[in-house]
mmCIF file of C-alpha atoms in Angstrom:
data_model
loop_
_atom_site.group_PDB
_atom_site.id
_atom_site.type_symbol
_atom_site.label_atom_id
_atom_site.label_comp_id
_atom_site.label_asym_id
_atom_site.label_seq_id
_atom_site.Cartn_x
_atom_site.Cartn_y
_atom_site.Cartn_z
ATOM 1 C CA MET A 1 -0.271 -5.519 61.246
ATOM 2 C CA LYS A 2 0.265 -9.271 61.378
ATOM 3 C CA VAL A 3 3.720 -8.782 62.901
ATOM 4 C CA LEU A 4 2.265 -6.513 65.602
ATOM 5 C CA ASN A 5 -0.362 -9.156 66.414
ATOM 6 C CA ILE A 6 2.295 -11.858 66.752
ATOM 7 C CA VAL A 7 4.555 -9.660 68.903
ATOM 8 C CA ALA A 8 1.650 -8.679 71.174
ATOM 9 C CA LEU A 9 0.597 -12.303 71.620
ATOM 10 C CA PHE A 10 4.175 -13.378 72.318
ATOM 11 C CA ILE A 11 4.653 -10.650 74.937
ATOM 12 C CA THR A 12 1.331 -11.516 76.567
ATOM 13 C CA ILE A 13 2.234 -15.204 76.693
ATOM 14 C CA LEU A 14 5.619 -14.388 78.243
ATOM 15 C CA GLY A 15 3.871 -12.214 80.839
ATOM 16 C CA GLY A 16 1.514 -15.043 81.687
ATOM 17 C CA PHE A 17 4.413 -17.459 81.944
ATOM 18 C CA ASN A 18 6.178 -15.044 84.292
ATOM 19 C CA TRP A 19 3.134 -14.938 86.588
ATOM 20 C CA PHE A 20 2.997 -18.734 86.484
ATOM 21 C CA LEU A 21 6.615 -18.862 87.660
ATOM 22 C CA VAL A 22 5.925 -16.282 90.358
ATOM 23 C CA SER A 23 2.949 -18.207 91.726
ATOM 24 C CA VAL A 24 4.382 -21.730 91.510
ATOM 25 C CA LEU A 25 8.110 -21.289 92.066
ATOM 26 C CA ASP A 26 8.264 -17.801 93.636
ATOM 27 C CA TYR A 27 10.649 -16.817 90.824
ATOM 28 C CA ASN A 28 10.225 -13.558 88.908
ATOM 29 C CA LEU A 29 11.789 -14.023 85.483
ATOM 30 C CA VAL A 30 11.344 -10.366 84.485
ATOM 31 C CA SER A 31 13.226 -9.055 87.505
ATOM 32 C CA HIS A 32 15.937 -11.645 86.933
ATOM 33 C CA LEU A 33 16.397 -10.634 83.284
ATOM 34 C CA VAL A 34 16.183 -6.835 83.487
ATOM 35 C CA GLY A 35 17.386 -6.073 86.990
ATOM 36 C CA GLY A 36 16.464 -2.542 88.090
ATOM 37 C CA SER A 37 13.090 -1.449 89.395
ATOM 38 C CA THR A 38 12.584 1.128 86.626
ATOM 39 C CA ALA A 39 13.309 -1.467 83.941
ATOM 40 C CA ILE A 40 10.906 -3.909 85.619
ATOM 41 C CA ARG A 41 8.185 -1.269 85.662
ATOM 42 C CA ILE A 42 8.749 -0.535 81.947
ATOM 43 C CA CYS A 43 8.556 -4.252 81.130
ATOM 44 C CA TYR A 44 5.282 -4.598 83.025
ATOM 45 C CA ILE A 45 3.880 -1.554 81.196
ATOM 46 C CA ILE A 46 4.794 -3.177 77.870
ATOM 47 C CA ILE A 47 3.227 -6.479 78.940
ATOM 48 C CA GLY A 48 0.067 -4.706 80.088
ATOM 49 C CA ALA A 49 -0.189 -2.716 76.853
ATOM 50 C CA ALA A 50 0.254 -5.909 74.821
ATOM 51 C CA SER A 51 -2.476 -7.580 76.870
ATOM 52 C CA LEU A 52 -4.852 -4.698 76.230
ATOM 53 C CA TYR A 53 -4.030 -4.860 72.528
ATOM 54 C CA CYS A 54 -4.816 -8.593 72.510
ATOM 55 C CA LEU A 55 -8.359 -7.854 73.688
ATOM 56 C CA LYS A 56 -9.134 -7.105 70.059
ATOM 57 C CA PHE A 57 -8.825 -10.836 69.346
ATOM 58 C CA LEU A 58 -11.798 -11.744 71.569
ATOM 59 C CA PRO A 59 -14.509 -11.092 68.947
ATOM 60 C CA VAL A 60 -12.555 -13.154 66.421
ATOM 61 C CA VAL A 61 -12.281 -16.096 68.793
ATOM 62 C CA TYR A 62 -15.910 -15.731 69.859
ATOM 63 C CA ARG A 63 -17.147 -15.908 66.239
ATOM 64 C CA GLN A 64 -15.253 -19.137 65.516
ATOM 65 C CA LYS A 65 -17.206 -22.364 65.805
#
């Protein structure tokens, strides 16, 4: 389970970094790396699923002082 948590956080961070690049530099790293529109859509589905999975960390962070 720890590996899944790390992978999900890593994917979510990469997705956030991609949106940073899109907004600041108008450069889409995902489309540059994977190419086709179907592959881009699959990557965004994976990033979205990882982000939803990371929602489970909110109660843990909230409980920390």
